[in-house]
Tab-separated table of C-alpha atoms in Angstrom:
chain	number	residue	atom	x	y	z
A	1090	ILE	CA	-30.418	-8.621	15.426
A	1091	ILE	CA	-28.549	-10.740	12.879
A	1092	PHE	CA	-30.095	-8.933	9.905
A	1093	LYS	CA	-29.075	-5.577	11.468
A	1094	TRP	CA	-25.438	-6.858	11.853
A	1095	LEU	CA	-25.438	-8.027	8.267
A	1096	THR	CA	-26.786	-4.751	6.839
A	1097	MET	CA	-25.876	-1.954	9.282
A	1098	ARG	CA	-22.738	-0.630	10.921
A	1099	LYS	CA	-22.694	2.116	13.532
A	1100	CYS	CA	-26.401	2.754	12.865
A	1101	ARG	CA	-25.756	3.380	9.192
A	1102	PRO	CA	-26.445	1.051	6.222
A	1103	ARG	CA	-23.325	-0.866	5.071
A	1104	ARG	CA	-22.126	-0.046	1.470
A	1105	GLN	CA	-22.330	-3.772	0.896
A	1106	PRO	CA	-24.035	-6.303	3.209
A	1107	VAL	CA	-22.123	-9.076	4.912
A	1108	THR	CA	-22.499	-12.259	3.074
A	1109	ILE	CA	-21.197	-15.800	3.576
A	1110	GLY	CA	-18.727	-15.044	0.728
A	1111	SER	CA	-17.332	-11.894	2.260
A	1112	LEU	CA	-17.126	-13.715	5.679
A	1113	SER	CA	-15.191	-16.580	4.067
A	1114	ARG	CA	-12.870	-14.144	2.288
A	1115	SER	CA	-12.200	-12.376	5.405
A	1116	ILE	CA	-11.530	-15.553	7.366
A	1117	ILE	CA	-8.945	-16.569	4.842
A	1118	GLY	CA	-7.481	-13.150	3.896
A	1119	PHE	CA	-6.953	-11.486	7.349
A	1120	PRO	CA	-5.168	-14.462	9.114
A	1121	TYR	CA	-2.903	-14.829	6.066
A	1122	PHE	CA	-2.185	-11.096	6.394
A	1123	PHE	CA	-1.196	-11.539	10.001
A	1124	PHE	CA	0.893	-14.553	9.084
A	1125	GLY	CA	2.729	-12.174	6.649
A	1126	VAL	CA	3.240	-9.725	9.490
A	1127	ILE	CA	5.080	-12.448	11.442
A	1128	VAL	CA	7.192	-13.480	8.537
A	1129	LEU	CA	8.234	-9.892	7.792
A	1130	SER	CA	8.887	-9.227	11.463
A	1131	CYS	CA	11.148	-12.333	11.584
A	1132	GLY	CA	12.820	-11.395	8.373
A	1133	GLY	CA	13.618	-7.899	9.524
A	1134	PHE	CA	15.021	-9.286	12.855
A	1135	ILE	CA	17.306	-11.787	11.105
A	1136	TRP	CA	18.609	-9.415	8.302
A	1137	LEU	CA	18.492	-6.002	9.898
A	1138	VAL	CA	18.939	-6.647	13.622
A	1139	LEU	CA	21.073	-9.746	13.909
A	1140	GLY	CA	22.720	-8.928	10.579
A	1141	LYS	CA	23.948	-5.576	9.353
A	1142	ARG	CA	21.699	-2.846	7.919
A	1143	THR	CA	23.514	-2.990	4.612
A	1144	ASP	CA	21.954	-1.994	1.336
A	1145	GLU	CA	22.036	-5.636	0.301
A	1146	ASN	CA	20.098	-6.832	3.288
A	1147	LYS	CA	17.599	-4.038	2.984
A	1148	LEU	CA	16.972	-5.006	-0.623
A	1149	LYS	CA	16.505	-8.644	0.477
A	1150	TYR	CA	13.919	-7.341	2.995
A	1151	HIS	CA	12.065	-5.332	0.405
A	1152	LYS	CA	12.034	-8.412	-1.940
A	1153	LEU	CA	10.482	-10.467	0.809
A	1154	LEU	CA	7.915	-7.720	1.391
A	1155	LYS	CA	6.985	-7.648	-2.223
A	1156	LYS	CA	6.579	-11.375	-2.379
A	1157	MET	CA	4.475	-11.445	0.813
A	1158	LEU	CA	2.186	-8.700	-0.430
A	1159	LEU	CA	1.745	-10.404	-3.786
A	1160	SER	CA	0.947	-13.655	-2.321
A	1161	THR	CA	-1.530	-12.060	0.056
A	1162	ALA	CA	-3.242	-10.309	-2.977
A	1163	ASN	CA	-3.505	-13.573	-4.856
A	1164	ILE	CA	-4.805	-15.731	-2.012
A	1165	ILE	CA	-8.078	-13.806	-1.489
A	1166	PRO	CA	-10.797	-16.074	-3.068
A	1167	VAL	CA	-12.891	-15.008	-6.046
A	1168	SER	CA	-10.760	-11.844	-6.529
A	1169	LYS	CA	-8.718	-11.470	-9.698
A	1170	PHE	CA	-5.678	-9.231	-9.651
A	1171	LYS	CA	-4.519	-7.886	-13.039
A	1172	VAL	CA	-1.740	-5.449	-13.899
A	1173	VAL	CA	-2.085	-3.377	-17.007
A	1174	ASN	CA	1.386	-2.102	-18.163
A	1175	PRO	CA	1.065	-0.770	-21.711
A	1176	HIS	CA	4.311	1.206	-21.659
A	1177	ASN	CA	6.391	-1.653	-20.204
A	1178	GLU	CA	7.367	0.172	-17.106
A	1179	ASP	CA	10.159	-1.640	-15.168
A	1180	PHE	CA	10.669	0.753	-12.295
A	1181	GLU	CA	14.443	0.652	-12.840
A	1182	LYS	CA	14.546	4.562	-13.039
A	1183	PRO	CA	13.381	6.065	-9.762
A	1184	ALA	CA	10.201	8.235	-9.929
A	1185	VAL	CA	7.549	9.807	-7.738
A	1186	ILE	CA	4.682	7.360	-8.010
A	1187	ILE	CA	1.222	8.947	-7.509
A	1188	CYS	CA	-1.865	6.747	-7.138
A	1189	ASN	CA	-5.575	7.211	-6.196
A	1190	HIS	CA	-6.531	6.143	-2.750
A	1191	GLN	CA	-9.646	4.037	-2.013
A	1192	SER	CA	-8.837	1.397	0.586
A	1193	HIS	CA	-6.232	0.234	3.069
A	1194	PHE	CA	-5.565	-2.405	0.433
A	1195	ASP	CA	-4.116	0.076	-2.024
A	1196	LEU	CA	-0.621	-0.541	-0.470
A	1197	LEU	CA	-1.164	-4.242	-0.776
A	1198	TYR	CA	-1.395	-4.056	-4.534
A	1199	THR	CA	0.871	-1.116	-5.391
A	1200	LEU	CA	3.847	-2.190	-3.275
A	1201	SER	CA	3.594	-5.662	-4.817
A	1202	LEU	CA	4.632	-4.220	-8.241
A	1203	HIS	CA	8.330	-3.858	-7.442
A	1204	PRO	CA	10.718	-4.217	-4.448
A	1205	LYS	CA	12.362	-0.909	-4.796
A	1206	ILE	CA	9.426	1.268	-3.674
A	1207	ILE	CA	9.162	3.193	-0.471
A	1208	VAL	CA	5.992	5.097	0.584
A	1209	LEU	CA	5.056	8.193	2.630
A	1210	THR	CA	2.688	6.855	5.208
A	1211	ASN	CA	0.377	8.236	7.878
A	1212	ASP	CA	1.049	8.438	11.590
A	1213	TRP	CA	-1.304	5.561	12.318
A	1214	ALA	CA	0.813	3.038	10.181
A	1215	TRP	CA	4.074	4.602	11.580
A	1216	ASN	CA	3.080	4.148	15.226
A	1217	THR	CA	0.740	1.060	15.386
A	1218	PRO	CA	2.334	-1.752	17.446
A	1219	LEU	CA	1.160	-4.349	14.825
A	1220	TYR	CA	3.559	-3.377	12.066
A	1221	ARG	CA	5.395	-0.167	12.935
A	1222	ARG	CA	8.666	-2.203	12.989
A	1223	ILE	CA	7.985	-3.419	9.377
A	1224	VAL	CA	7.190	0.119	8.245
A	1225	ARG	CA	10.493	1.425	9.729
A	1226	ASN	CA	12.641	-1.523	8.481
A	1227	ALA	CA	11.331	-0.808	5.000
A	1228	ASP	CA	12.371	2.806	5.247
A	1229	TYR	CA	8.902	4.162	4.843
A	1230	LEU	CA	8.518	7.659	6.109
A	1231	PRO	CA	5.778	9.561	8.081
A	1232	ALA	CA	4.091	12.120	5.836
A	1233	SER	CA	3.347	14.348	8.995
A	1234	TYR	CA	7.058	15.102	9.303
A	1235	GLY	CA	6.738	17.401	6.299
A	1236	MET	CA	8.508	17.337	2.982
A	1237	ASP	CA	11.465	19.359	4.139
A	1238	SER	CA	12.257	16.939	6.975
A	1239	ASN	CA	11.873	13.854	4.775
A	1240	LEU	CA	13.641	15.223	1.628
A	1241	SER	CA	17.170	14.224	2.584
A	1242	LYS	CA	16.147	10.701	3.477
A	1243	ILE	CA	14.085	10.336	0.345
A	1244	LYS	CA	17.090	11.583	-1.740
A	1245	GLU	CA	19.255	9.002	-0.080
A	1246	MET	CA	16.816	6.171	-1.062
A	1247	VAL	CA	16.362	7.588	-4.579
A	1248	ASP	CA	20.043	7.532	-5.072
A	1249	LYS	CA	20.018	3.816	-4.310
A	1250	GLY	CA	17.340	3.313	-7.034
A	1251	TYR	CA	14.076	3.462	-4.993
A	1252	SER	CA	10.961	5.117	-6.221
A	1253	VAL	CA	8.583	6.956	-3.816
A	1254	LEU	CA	4.898	6.270	-3.624
A	1255	VAL	CA	2.551	9.074	-2.564
A	1256	PHE	CA	-1.143	9.217	-2.350
A	1257	PRO	CA	-1.647	12.896	-3.276
A	1258	GLU	CA	-5.357	12.924	-2.169
A	1259	GLY	CA	-3.992	12.401	1.395
A	1260	THR	CA	-7.012	10.296	2.513
A	1261	ARG	CA	-9.130	7.328	1.159
A	1262	SER	CA	-12.141	8.343	-0.933
A	1263	VAL	CA	-15.362	6.887	0.359
A	1264	GLU	CA	-17.187	7.298	-2.968
A	1265	HIS	CA	-14.206	6.196	-5.040
A	1266	ASN	CA	-14.011	9.463	-6.938
A	1267	ILE	CA	-10.587	11.168	-7.136
A	1268	LEU	CA	-10.279	13.925	-4.480
A	1269	ARG	CA	-8.247	17.205	-4.674
A	1270	PHE	CA	-4.520	16.603	-4.904
A	1271	HIS	CA	-2.090	18.108	-2.434
A	1272	GLN	CA	1.075	19.718	-3.842
A	1273	GLY	CA	3.729	17.652	-1.903
A	1274	ALA	CA	4.339	14.968	-4.380
A	1275	PHE	CA	4.787	17.380	-7.175
A	1276	GLN	CA	7.159	19.667	-5.242
A	1277	MET	CA	9.232	16.639	-4.340
A	1278	ALA	CA	9.503	15.593	-7.958
A	1279	GLU	CA	10.564	19.060	-8.943
A	1280	GLN	CA	13.170	19.317	-6.166
A	1281	LEU	CA	14.750	15.889	-6.808
A	1282	GLY	CA	14.444	16.019	-10.639
A	1283	LEU	CA	12.304	12.839	-10.831
A	1284	ASP	CA	9.621	11.768	-13.314
A	1285	ILE	CA	6.065	11.421	-12.123
A	1286	LEU	CA	4.626	7.862	-12.637
A	1287	PRO	CA	0.782	7.812	-12.394
A	1288	ILE	CA	-0.821	4.464	-11.196
A	1289	ILE	CA	-4.553	4.053	-11.337
A	1290	THR	CA	-6.256	1.311	-9.225
A	1291	HIS	CA	-9.812	0.143	-9.799
A	1292	GLY	CA	-11.985	-2.215	-7.772
A	1293	ILE	CA	-10.009	-1.943	-4.530
A	1294	GLY	CA	-12.564	0.350	-2.884
A	1295	ASP	CA	-15.375	-2.216	-3.707
A	1296	GLN	CA	-13.324	-5.112	-2.359
A	1297	PHE	CA	-12.458	-3.496	0.952
A	1298	PRO	CA	-14.317	-0.113	1.336
A	1299	LYS	CA	-13.383	2.622	3.815
A	1300	HIS	CA	-15.193	2.076	7.137
A	1301	ASP	CA	-15.857	-1.611	6.345
A	1302	THR	CA	-14.529	-4.731	8.048
A	1303	CYS	CA	-15.144	-7.529	5.442
A	1304	ILE	CA	-13.463	-8.370	2.233
A	1305	HIS	CA	-15.943	-8.432	-0.617
A	1306	ARG	CA	-15.834	-10.089	-3.966
A	1307	GLY	CA	-14.168	-7.875	-6.633
A	1308	ASP	CA	-11.687	-7.806	-9.590
A	1309	ILE	CA	-8.708	-5.534	-9.047
A	1310	THR	CA	-7.041	-3.810	-11.900
A	1311	VAL	CA	-3.828	-1.767	-11.426
A	1312	THR	CA	-2.954	0.337	-14.520
A	1313	ILE	CA	0.569	1.850	-14.888
A	1314	ARG	CA	0.400	4.854	-17.010
A	1315	GLN	CA	3.092	6.692	-19.019
A	1316	ARG	CA	5.688	8.587	-17.158
A	1317	VAL	CA	5.412	12.419	-16.993
A	1318	LYS	CA	8.889	13.952	-17.553
């Protein structure tokens, strides 16, 4: 029974078996993540509910979000996180950021790069009771609303200096290969006159694969490529 649990999930072999190491990383990583959810919920309540929803307070909230995500990324044991930035990208000029999609942890690493990034998210993240308030306080937008419905809100955030992160594959890749791109991100870049900024992640799908429940050992590399005008 124990061996089955360690090697099988839903009557199928796990991509990686559960080990003492993956259990220990999960025991440390997930509670810290939930601690971050509490911190961000309190921060949003203080700045955006008790205070005013000003641009200054929203930026404070985004900076807190970035710091919390970065600390979560760095606290997972035996997992090195490296950013490769050969073109010295500083995110000061808004862009449509496109990134490959392997894991739920993709957002953890990409949103820790800079505070002025919003993301088009799926309905699950938008509606889940656990952190829907965080998603909405951070001005993330549900992709299911469609590009036309979101465009005016996106333009408003772009005018304030925020970039937009989109996963053009639309879903996580189980085999870690890059799936077919949907057109929405590129149409948005064209309509808003924005550069496209490609980001490539490597190793996140091995660390926390789709359909898995444990955090495995793995080195994470996030490479920021040259802008496409």
